[in-house]
Tab-separated table of N, CA and C in Angstrom:
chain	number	residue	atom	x	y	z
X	1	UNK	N	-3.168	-6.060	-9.378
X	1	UNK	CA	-3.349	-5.838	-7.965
X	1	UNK	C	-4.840	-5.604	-7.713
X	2	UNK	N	-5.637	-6.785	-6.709
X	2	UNK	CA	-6.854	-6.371	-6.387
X	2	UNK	C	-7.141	-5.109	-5.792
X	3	UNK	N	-7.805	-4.646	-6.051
X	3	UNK	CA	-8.775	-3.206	-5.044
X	3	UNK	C	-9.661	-3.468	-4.156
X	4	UNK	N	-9.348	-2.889	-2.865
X	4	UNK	CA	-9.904	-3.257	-1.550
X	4	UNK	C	-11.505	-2.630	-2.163
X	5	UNK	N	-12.757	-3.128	-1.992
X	5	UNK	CA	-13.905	-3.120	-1.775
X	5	UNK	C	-14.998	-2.434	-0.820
X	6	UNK	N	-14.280	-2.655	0.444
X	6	UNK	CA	-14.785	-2.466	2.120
X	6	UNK	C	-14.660	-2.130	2.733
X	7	UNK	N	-14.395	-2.083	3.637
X	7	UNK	CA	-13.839	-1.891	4.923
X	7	UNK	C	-13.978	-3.070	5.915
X	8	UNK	N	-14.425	-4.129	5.457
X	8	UNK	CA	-14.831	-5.464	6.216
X	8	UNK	C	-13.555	-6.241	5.161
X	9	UNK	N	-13.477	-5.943	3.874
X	9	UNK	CA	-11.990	-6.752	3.266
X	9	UNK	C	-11.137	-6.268	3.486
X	10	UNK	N	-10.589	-5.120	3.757
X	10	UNK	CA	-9.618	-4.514	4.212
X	10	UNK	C	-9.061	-5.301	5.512
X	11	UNK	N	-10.191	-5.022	6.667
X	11	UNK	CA	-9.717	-5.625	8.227
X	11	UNK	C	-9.252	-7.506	8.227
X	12	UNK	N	-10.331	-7.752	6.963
X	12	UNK	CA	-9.876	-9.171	6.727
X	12	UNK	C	-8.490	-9.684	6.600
X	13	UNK	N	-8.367	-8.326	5.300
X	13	UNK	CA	-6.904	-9.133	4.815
X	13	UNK	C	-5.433	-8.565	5.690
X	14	UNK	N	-6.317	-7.070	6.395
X	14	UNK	CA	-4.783	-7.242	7.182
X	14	UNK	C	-4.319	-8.339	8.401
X	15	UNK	N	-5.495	-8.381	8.659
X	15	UNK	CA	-5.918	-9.750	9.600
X	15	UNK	C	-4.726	-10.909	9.873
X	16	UNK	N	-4.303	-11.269	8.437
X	16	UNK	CA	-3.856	-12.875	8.105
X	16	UNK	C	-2.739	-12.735	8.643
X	17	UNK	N	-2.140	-14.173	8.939
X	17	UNK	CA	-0.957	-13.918	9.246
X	17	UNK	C	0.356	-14.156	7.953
X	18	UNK	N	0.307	-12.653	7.318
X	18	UNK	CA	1.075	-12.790	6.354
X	18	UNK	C	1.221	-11.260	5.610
X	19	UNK	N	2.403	-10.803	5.532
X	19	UNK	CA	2.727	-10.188	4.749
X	19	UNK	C	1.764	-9.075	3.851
X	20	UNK	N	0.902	-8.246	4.493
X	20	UNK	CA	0.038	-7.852	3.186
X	20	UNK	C	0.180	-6.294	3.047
X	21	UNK	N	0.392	-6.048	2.063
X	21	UNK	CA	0.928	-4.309	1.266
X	21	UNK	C	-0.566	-4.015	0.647
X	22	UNK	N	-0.435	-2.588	0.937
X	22	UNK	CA	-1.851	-1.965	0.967
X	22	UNK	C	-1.190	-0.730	0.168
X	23	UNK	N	-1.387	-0.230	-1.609
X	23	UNK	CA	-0.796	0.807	-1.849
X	23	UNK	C	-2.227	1.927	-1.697
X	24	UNK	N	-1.908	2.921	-0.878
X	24	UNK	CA	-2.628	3.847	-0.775
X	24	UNK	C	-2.579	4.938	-2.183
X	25	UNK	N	-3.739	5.051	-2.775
X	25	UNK	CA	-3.876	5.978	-3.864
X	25	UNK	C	-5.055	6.656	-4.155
X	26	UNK	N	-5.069	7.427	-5.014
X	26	UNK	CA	-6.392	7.937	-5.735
X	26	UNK	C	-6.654	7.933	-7.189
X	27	UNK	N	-7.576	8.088	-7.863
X	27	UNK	CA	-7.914	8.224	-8.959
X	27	UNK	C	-7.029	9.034	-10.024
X	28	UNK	N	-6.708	10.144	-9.440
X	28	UNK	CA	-6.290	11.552	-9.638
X	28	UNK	C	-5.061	11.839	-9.862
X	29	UNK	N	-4.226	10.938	-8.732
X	29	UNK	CA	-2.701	11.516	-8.245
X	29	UNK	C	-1.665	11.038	-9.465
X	30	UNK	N	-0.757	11.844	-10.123
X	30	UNK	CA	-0.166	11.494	-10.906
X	30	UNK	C	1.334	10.799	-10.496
X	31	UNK	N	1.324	10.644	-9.125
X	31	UNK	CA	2.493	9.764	-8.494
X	31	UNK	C	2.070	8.776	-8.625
X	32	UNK	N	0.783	8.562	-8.046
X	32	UNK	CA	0.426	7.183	-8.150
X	32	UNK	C	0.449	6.241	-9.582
X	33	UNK	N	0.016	7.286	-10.485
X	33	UNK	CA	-0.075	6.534	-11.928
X	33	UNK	C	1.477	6.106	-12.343
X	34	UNK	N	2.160	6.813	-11.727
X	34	UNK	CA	3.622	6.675	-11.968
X	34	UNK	C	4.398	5.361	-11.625
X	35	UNK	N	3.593	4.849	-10.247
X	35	UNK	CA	4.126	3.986	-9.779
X	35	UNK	C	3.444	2.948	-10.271
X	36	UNK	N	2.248	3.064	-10.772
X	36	UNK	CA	1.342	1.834	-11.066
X	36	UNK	C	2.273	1.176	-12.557
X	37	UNK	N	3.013	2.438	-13.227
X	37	UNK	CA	3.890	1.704	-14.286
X	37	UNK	C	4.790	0.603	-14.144
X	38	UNK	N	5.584	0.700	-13.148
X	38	UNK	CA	6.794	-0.006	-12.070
X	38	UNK	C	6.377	-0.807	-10.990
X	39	UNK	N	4.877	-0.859	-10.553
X	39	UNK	CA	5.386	-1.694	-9.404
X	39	UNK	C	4.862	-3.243	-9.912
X	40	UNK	N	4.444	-3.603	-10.866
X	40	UNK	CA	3.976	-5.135	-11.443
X	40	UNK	C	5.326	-5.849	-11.566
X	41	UNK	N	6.208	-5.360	-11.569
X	41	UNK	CA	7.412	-6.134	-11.950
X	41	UNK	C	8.194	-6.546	-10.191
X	42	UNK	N	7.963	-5.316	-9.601
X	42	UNK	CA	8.195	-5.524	-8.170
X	42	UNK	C	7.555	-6.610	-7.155
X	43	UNK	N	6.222	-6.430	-7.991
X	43	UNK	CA	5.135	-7.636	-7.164
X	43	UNK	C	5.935	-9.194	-7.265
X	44	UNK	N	5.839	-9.138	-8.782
X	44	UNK	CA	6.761	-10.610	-9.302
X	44	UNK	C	7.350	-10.974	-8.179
X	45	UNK	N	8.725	-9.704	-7.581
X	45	UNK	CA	9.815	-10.138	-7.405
X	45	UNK	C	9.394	-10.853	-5.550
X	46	UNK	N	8.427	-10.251	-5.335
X	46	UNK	CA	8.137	-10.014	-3.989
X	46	UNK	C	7.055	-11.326	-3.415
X	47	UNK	N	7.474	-12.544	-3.453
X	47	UNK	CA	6.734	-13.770	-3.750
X	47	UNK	C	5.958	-13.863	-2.549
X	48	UNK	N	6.474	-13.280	-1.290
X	48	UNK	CA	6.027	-13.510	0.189
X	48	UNK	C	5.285	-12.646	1.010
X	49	UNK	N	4.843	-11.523	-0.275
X	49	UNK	CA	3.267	-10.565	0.210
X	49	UNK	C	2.401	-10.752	-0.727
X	50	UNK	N	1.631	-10.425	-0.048
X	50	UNK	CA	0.147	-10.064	-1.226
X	50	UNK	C	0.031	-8.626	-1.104
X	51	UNK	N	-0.230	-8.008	-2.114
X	51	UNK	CA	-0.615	-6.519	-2.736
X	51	UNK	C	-2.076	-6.021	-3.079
X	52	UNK	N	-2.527	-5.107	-2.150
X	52	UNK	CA	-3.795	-4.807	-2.719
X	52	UNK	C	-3.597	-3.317	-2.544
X	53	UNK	N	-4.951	-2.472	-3.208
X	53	UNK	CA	-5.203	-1.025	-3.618
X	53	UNK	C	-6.040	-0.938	-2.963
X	54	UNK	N	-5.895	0.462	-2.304
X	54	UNK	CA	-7.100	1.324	-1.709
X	54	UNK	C	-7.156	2.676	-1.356
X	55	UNK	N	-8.166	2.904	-2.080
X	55	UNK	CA	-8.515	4.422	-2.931
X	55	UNK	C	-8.251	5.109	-1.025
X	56	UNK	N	-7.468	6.507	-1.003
X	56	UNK	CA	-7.135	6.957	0.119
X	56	UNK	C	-8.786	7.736	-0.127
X	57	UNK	N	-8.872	8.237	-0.643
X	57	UNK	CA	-10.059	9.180	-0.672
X	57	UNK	C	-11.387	8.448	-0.242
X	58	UNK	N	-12.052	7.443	-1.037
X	58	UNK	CA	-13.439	6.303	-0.763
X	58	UNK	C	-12.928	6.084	0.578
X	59	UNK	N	-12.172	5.496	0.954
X	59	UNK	CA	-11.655	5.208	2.724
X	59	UNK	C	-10.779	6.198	3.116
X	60	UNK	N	-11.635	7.466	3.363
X	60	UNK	CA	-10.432	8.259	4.051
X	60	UNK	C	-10.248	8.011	5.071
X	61	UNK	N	-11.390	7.672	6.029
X	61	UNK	CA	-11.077	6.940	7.310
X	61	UNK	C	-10.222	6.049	7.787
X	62	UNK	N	-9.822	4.774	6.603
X	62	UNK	CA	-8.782	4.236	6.917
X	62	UNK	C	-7.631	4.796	6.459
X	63	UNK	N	-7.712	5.471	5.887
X	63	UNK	CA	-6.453	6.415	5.112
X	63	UNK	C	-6.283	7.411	6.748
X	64	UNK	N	-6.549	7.968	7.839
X	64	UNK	CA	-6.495	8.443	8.661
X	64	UNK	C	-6.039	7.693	10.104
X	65	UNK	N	-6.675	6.871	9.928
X	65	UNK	CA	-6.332	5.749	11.090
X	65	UNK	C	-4.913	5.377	10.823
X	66	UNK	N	-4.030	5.137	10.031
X	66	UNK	CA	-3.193	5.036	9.544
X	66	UNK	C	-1.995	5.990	9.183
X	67	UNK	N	-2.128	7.303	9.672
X	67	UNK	CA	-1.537	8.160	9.312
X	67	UNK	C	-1.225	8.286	7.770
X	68	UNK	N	-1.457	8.055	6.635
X	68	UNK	CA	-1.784	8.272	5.432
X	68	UNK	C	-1.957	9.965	4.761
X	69	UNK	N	-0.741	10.264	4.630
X	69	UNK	CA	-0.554	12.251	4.476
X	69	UNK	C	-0.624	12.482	2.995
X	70	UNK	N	0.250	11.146	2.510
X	70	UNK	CA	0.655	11.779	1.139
X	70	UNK	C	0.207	9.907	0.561
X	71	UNK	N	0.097	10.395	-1.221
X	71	UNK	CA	0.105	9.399	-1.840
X	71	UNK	C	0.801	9.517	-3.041
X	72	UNK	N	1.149	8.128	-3.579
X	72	UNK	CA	1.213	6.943	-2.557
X	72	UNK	C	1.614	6.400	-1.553
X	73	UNK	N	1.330	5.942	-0.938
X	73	UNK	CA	1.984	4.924	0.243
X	73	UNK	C	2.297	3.731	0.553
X	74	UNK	N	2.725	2.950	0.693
X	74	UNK	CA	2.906	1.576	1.265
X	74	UNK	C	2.610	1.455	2.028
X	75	UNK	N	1.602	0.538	2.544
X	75	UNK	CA	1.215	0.155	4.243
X	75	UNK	C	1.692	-1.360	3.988
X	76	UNK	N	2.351	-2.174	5.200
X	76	UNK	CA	2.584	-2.928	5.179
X	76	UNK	C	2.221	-3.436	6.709
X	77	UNK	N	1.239	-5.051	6.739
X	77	UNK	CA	0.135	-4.689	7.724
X	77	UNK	C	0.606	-6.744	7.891
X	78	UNK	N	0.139	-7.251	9.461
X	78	UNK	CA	0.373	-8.504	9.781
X	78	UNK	C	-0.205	-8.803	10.659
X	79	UNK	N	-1.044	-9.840	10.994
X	79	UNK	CA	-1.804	-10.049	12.157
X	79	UNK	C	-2.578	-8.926	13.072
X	80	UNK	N	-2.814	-8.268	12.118
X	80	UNK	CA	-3.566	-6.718	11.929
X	80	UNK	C	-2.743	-6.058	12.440
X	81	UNK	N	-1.725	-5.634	12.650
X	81	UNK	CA	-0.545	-4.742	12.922
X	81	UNK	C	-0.066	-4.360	11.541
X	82	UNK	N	-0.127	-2.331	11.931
X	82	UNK	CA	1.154	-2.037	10.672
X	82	UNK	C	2.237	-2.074	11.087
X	83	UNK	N	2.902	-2.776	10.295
X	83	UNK	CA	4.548	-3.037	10.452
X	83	UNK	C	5.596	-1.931	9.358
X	84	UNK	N	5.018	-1.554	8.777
X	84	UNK	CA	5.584	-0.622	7.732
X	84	UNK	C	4.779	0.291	7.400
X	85	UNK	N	5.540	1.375	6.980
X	85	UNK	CA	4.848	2.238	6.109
X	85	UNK	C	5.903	3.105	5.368
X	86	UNK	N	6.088	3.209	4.207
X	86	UNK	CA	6.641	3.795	2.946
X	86	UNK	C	5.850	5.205	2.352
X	87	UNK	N	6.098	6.391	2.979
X	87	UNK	CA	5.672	7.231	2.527
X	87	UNK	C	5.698	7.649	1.254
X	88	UNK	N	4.961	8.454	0.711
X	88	UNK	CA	4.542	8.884	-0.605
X	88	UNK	C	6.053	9.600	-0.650
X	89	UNK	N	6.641	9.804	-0.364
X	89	UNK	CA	7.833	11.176	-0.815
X	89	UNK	C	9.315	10.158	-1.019
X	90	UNK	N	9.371	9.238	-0.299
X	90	UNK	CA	9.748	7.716	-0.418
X	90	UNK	C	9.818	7.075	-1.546
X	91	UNK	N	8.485	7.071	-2.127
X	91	UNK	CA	8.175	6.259	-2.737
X	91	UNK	C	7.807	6.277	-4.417
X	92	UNK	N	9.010	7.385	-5.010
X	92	UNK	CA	8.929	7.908	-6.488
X	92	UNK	C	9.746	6.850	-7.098
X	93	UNK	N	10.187	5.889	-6.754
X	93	UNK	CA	11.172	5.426	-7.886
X	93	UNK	C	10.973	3.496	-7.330
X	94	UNK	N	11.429	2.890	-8.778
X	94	UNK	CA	11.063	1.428	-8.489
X	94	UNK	C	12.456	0.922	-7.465
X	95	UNK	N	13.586	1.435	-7.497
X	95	UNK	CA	14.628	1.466	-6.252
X	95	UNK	C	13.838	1.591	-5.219
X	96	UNK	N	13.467	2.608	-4.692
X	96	UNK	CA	13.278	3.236	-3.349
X	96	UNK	C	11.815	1.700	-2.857
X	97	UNK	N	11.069	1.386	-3.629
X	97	UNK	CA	9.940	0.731	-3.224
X	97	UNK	C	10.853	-0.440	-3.312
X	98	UNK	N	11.519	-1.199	-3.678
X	98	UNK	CA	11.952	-2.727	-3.837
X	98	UNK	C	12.964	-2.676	-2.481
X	99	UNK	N	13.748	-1.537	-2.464
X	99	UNK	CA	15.052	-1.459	-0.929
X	99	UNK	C	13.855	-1.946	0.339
X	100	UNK	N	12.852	-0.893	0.166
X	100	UNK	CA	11.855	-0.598	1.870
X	100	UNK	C	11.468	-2.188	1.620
X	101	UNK	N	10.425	-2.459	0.365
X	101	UNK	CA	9.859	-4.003	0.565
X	101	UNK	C	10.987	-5.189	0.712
X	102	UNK	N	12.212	-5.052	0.304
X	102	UNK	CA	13.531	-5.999	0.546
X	102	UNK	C	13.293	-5.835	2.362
X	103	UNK	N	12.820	-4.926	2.915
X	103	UNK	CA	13.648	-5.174	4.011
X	103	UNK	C	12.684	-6.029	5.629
X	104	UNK	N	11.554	-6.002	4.899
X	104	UNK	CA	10.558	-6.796	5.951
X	104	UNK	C	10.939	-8.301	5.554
């Protein structure tokens, strides 16, 4: 999974018209490392988004604009609209992330 860079690639890629998941994380968080075990197999399954990372902390700003409380998160973003979001408390188990992404 690429790592957002910017804040000019970020607006880019939510931009497109397509499907794009934004997992909100940090360096630090041991949920996140948790999920980073489980979600490569999910990506596979998930042929009709693209997946990128972005550190909540380096962009807290967009981590705010976004309502972004807990991590990880799922943002799920389309013609620059969020259309989803999968909270961190949500989002402990490779079930709970494949049901929410099954359902866009």
């Amino acid at each position: 999974m690429d790592r957002i860079q910017s804040k000019d690639q970020y607006q880019e890629l939510i931009a497109r018209d397509a499907f794009t998941v934004m997992k909100f994380d940090t360096t630090w968080c041991p949920d996140c490392k948790n999920m980073d075990r489980f979600i490569g197999d999910i990506i596979e399954g998930q042929t009709d988004k693209d997946f990128f990372a972005i550190d909540a902390e380096e962009f807290q700003q967009i981590a705010e604009e976004n309502d972004v409380r807990g991590i990880p998160s799922l943002l799920v973003f389309k013609n620059g609209e969020k259309i989803g979001h999968l909270h961190s408390k949500f989002a402990k188990t490779p079930t709970q992330v494949r049901e929410y992404l099954d359902t866009l």
